PDB file of C-alpha atoms in Angstrom:
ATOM      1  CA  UNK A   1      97.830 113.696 123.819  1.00  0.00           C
ATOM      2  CA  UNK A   2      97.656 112.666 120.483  1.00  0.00           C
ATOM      3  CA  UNK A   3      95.473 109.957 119.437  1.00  0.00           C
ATOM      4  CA  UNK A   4      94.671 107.710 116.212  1.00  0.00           C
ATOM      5  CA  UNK A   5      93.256 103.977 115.784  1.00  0.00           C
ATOM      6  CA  UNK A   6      96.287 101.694 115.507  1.00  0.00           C
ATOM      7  CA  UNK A   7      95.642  98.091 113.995  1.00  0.00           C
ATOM      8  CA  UNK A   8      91.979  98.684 114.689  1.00  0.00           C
ATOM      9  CA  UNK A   9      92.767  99.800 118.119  1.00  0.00           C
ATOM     10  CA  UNK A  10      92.497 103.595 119.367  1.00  0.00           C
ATOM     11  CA  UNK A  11      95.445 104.808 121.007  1.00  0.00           C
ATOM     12  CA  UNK A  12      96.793 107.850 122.707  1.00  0.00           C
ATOM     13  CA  UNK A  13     100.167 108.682 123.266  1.00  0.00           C
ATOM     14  CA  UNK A  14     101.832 111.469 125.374  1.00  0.00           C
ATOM     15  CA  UNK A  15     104.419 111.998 122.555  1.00  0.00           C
ATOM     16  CA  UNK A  16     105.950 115.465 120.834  1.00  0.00           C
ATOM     17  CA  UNK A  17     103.863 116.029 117.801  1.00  0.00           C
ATOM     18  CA  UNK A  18     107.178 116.744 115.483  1.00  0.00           C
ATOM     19  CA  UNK A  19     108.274 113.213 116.863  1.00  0.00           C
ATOM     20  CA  UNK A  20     108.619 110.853 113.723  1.00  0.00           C
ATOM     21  CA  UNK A  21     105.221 107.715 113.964  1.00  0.00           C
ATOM     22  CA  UNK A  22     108.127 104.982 113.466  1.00  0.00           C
ATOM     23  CA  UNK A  23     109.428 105.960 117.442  1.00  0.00           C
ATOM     24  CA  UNK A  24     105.845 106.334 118.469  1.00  0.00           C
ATOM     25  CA  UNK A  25     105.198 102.615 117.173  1.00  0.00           C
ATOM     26  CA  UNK A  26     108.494 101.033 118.290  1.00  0.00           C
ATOM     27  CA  UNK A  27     109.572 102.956 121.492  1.00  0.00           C
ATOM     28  CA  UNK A  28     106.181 104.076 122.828  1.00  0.00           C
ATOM     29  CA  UNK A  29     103.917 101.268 122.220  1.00  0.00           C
ATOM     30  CA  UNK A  30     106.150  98.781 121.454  1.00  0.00           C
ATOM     31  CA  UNK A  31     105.464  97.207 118.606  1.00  0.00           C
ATOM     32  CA  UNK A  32     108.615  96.218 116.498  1.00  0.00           C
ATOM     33  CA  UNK A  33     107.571  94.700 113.289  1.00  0.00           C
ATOM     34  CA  UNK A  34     107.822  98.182 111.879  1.00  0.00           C
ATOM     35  CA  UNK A  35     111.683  98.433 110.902  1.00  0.00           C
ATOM     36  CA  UNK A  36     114.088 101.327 111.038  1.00  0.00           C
ATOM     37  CA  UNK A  37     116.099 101.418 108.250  1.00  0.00           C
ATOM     38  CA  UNK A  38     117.628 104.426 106.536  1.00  0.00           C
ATOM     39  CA  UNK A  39     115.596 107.358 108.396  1.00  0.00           C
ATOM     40  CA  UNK A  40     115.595 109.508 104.991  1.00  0.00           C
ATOM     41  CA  UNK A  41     112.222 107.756 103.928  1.00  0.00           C
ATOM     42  CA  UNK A  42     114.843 106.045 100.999  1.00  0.00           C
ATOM     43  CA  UNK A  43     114.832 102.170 101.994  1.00  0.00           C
ATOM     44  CA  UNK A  44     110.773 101.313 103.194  1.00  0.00           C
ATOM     45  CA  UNK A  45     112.097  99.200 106.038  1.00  0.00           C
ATOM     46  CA  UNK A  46     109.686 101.469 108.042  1.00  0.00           C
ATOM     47  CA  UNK A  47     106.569 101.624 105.509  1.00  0.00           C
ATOM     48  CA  UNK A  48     103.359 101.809 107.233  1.00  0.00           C
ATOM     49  CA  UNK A  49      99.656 102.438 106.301  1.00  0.00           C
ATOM     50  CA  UNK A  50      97.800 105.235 106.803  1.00  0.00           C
ATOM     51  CA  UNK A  51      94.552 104.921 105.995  1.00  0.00           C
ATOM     52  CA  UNK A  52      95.399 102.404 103.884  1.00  0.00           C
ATOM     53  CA  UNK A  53      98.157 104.183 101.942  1.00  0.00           C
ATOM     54  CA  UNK A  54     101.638 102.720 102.487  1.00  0.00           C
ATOM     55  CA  UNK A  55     103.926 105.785 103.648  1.00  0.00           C
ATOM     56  CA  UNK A  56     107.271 106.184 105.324  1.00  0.00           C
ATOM     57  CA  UNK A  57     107.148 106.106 109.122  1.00  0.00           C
ATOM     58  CA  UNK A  58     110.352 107.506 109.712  1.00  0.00           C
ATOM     59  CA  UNK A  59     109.150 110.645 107.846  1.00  0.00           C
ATOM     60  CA  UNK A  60     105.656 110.600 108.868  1.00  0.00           C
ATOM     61  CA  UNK A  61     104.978 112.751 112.034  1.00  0.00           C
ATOM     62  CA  UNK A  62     102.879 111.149 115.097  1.00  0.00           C
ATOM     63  CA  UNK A  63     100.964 114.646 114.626  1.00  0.00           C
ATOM     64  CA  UNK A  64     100.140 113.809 110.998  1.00  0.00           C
ATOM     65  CA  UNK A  65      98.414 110.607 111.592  1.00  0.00           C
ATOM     66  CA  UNK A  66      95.941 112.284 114.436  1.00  0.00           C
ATOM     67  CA  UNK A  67      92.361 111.117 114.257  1.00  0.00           C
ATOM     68  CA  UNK A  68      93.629 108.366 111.320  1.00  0.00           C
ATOM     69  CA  UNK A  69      94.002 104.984 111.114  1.00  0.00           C
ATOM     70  CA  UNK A  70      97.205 103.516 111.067  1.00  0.00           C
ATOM     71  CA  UNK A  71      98.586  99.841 110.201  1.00  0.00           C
ATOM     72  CA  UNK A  72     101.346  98.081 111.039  1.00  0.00           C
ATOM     73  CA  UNK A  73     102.766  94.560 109.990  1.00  0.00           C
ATOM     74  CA  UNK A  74     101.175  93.667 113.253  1.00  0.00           C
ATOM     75  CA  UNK A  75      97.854  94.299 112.406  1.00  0.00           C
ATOM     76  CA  UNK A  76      97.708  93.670 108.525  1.00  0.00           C
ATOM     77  CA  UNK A  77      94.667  91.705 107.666  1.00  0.00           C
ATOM     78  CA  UNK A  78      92.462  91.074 104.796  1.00  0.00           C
ATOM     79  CA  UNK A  79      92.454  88.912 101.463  1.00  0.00           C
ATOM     80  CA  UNK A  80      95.287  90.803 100.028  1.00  0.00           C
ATOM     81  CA  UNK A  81      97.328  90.395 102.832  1.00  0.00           C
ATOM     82  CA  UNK A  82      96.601  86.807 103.414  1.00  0.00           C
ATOM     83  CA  UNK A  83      97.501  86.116 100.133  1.00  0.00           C
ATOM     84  CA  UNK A  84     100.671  88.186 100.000  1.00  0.00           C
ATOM     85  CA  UNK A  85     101.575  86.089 103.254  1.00  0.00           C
ATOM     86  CA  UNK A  86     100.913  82.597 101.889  1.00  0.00           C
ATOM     87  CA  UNK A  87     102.868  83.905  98.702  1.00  0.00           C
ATOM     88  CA  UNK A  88     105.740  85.441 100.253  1.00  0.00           C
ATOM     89  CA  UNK A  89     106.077  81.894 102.385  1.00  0.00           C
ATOM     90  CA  UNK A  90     105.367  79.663  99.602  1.00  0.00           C
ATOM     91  CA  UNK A  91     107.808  81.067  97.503  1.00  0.00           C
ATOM     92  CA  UNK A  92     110.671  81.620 100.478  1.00  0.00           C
ATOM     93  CA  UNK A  93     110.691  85.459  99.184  1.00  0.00           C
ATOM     94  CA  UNK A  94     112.730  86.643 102.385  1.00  0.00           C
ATOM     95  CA  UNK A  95     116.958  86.166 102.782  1.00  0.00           C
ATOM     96  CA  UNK A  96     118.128  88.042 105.639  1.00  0.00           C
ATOM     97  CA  UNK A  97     114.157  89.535 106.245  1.00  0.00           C
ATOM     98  CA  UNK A  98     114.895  93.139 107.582  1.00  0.00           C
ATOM     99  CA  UNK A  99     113.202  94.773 104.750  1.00  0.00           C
ATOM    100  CA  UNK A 100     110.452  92.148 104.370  1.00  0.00           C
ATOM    101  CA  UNK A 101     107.989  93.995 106.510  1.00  0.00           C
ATOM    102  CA  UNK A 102     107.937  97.185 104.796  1.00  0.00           C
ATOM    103  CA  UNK A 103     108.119  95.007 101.385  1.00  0.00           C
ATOM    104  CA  UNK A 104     104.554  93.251 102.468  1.00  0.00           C
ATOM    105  CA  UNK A 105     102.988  96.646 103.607  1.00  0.00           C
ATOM    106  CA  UNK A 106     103.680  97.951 100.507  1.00  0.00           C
ATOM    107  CA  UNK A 107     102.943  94.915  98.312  1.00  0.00           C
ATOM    108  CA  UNK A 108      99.657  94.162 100.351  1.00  0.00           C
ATOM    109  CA  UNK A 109      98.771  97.923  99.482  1.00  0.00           C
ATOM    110  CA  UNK A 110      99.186  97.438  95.677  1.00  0.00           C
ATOM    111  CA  UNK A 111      97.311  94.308  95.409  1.00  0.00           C
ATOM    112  CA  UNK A 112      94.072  96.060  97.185  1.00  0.00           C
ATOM    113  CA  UNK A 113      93.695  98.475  94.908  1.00  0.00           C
ATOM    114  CA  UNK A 114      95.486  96.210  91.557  1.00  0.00           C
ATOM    115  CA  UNK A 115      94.300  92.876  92.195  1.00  0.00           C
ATOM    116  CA  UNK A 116      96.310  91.738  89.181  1.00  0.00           C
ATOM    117  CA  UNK A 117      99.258  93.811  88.394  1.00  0.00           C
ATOM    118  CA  UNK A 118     101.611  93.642  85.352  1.00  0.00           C
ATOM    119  CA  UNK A 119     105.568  93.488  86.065  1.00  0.00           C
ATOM    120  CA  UNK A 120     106.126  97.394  85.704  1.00  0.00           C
ATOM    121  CA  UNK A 121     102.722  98.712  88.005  1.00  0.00           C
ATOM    122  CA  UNK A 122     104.818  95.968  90.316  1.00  0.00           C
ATOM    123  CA  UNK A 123     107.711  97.663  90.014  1.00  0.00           C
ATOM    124  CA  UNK A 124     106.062 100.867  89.993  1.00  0.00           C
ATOM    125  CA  UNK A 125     104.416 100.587  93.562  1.00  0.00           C
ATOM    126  CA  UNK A 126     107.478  98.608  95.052  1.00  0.00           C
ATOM    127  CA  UNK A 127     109.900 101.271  94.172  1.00  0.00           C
ATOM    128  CA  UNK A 128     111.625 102.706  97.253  1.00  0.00           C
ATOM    129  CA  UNK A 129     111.753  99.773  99.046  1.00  0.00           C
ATOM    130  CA  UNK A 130     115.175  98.349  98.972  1.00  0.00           C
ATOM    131  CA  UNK A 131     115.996  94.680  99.710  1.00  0.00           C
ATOM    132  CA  UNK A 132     120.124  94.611 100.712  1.00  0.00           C
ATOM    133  CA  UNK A 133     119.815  90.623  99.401  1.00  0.00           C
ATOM    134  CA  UNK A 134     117.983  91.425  96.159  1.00  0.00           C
ATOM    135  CA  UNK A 135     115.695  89.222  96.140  1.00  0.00           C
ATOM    136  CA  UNK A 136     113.512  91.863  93.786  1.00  0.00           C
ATOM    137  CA  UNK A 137     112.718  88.760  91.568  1.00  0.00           C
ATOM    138  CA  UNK A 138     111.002  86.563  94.309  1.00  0.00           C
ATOM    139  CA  UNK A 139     109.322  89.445  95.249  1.00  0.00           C
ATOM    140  CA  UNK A 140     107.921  90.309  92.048  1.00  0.00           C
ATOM    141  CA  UNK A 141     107.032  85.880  91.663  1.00  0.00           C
ATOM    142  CA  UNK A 142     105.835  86.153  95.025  1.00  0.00           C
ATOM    143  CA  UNK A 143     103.174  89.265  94.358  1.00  0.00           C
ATOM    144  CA  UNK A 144     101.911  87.564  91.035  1.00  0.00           C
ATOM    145  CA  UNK A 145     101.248  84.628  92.815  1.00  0.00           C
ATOM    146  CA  UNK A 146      99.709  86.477  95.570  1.00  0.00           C
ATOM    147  CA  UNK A 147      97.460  87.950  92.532  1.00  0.00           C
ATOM    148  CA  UNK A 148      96.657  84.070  91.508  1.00  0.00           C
ATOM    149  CA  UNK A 149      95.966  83.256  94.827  1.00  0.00           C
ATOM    150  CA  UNK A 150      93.139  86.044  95.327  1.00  0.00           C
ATOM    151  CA  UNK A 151      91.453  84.783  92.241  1.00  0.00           C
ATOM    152  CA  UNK A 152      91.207  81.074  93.763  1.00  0.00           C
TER     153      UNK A 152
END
């Protein structure tokens, strides 16, 4: 059994430790928010945190994220993450939306620790996660305003 808190709730799973933490989320628990994308750890359709740190899930073994705590779009909570929801909504960020949850786990992540990020530490910490519709400029509008909305 391996076991870890997931969106502040422990869990244990009967899995194989090599077996990649995006399967673990989707197929064995059953959570879905968490997208599968490109496998290679290339697109951040499948970006989770881990203890707070925004990593790949497909690349990230169920093994590796023993004893940790892990978050999913599911359970993302706090001010930065209310405000990157209220941005990414207010400024109708997503197009087709597949990528959109790995976008907000990583843009939550940069605005808890960079509360008011310039356009390249933006660009920076978004890097690696790839939006088919390119809609890299709302993003960007949508994480400044996120920033403005902290400040409020």
């Amino acid at each position: 059994m391996i076991t870890f808190t997931l969106n502040n709730e422990k869990r244990s799973v009967d899995a194989d430790p090599d077996t990649p933490l995006l399967w673990v989320i989707r197929d064995e628990i059953g959570l879905t928010g968490t997208k599968f994308g490109c496998g290679a750890g290339l697109c951040g359709a499948c970006t989770v945190h881990l203890d707070g740190e925004p990593v790949r899930s497909c690349q990230t073994l169920v093994s590796d994220a023993t004893d940790l705590n892990i978050t999913t779009i599911e359970g993302i909570n706090g001010k930065a993450a209310k405000a990157i929801q209220t941005a990414w909504e207010e400024i109708e960020v997503p197009q087709c939306g597949y990528c959109q949850s790995g976008q907000i786990m990583s843009a939550t992540s940069l605005l808890a620790q960079n509360p008011k990020p310039s356009d390249a530490e933006i660009d920076e910490a978004m890097n690696g996660n790839v939006c088919r519709c390119a809609t890299y400029v709302r993003i960007r509008k949508a994480i400044h305003h996120a920033s403005d909305l902290m400040e409020a």
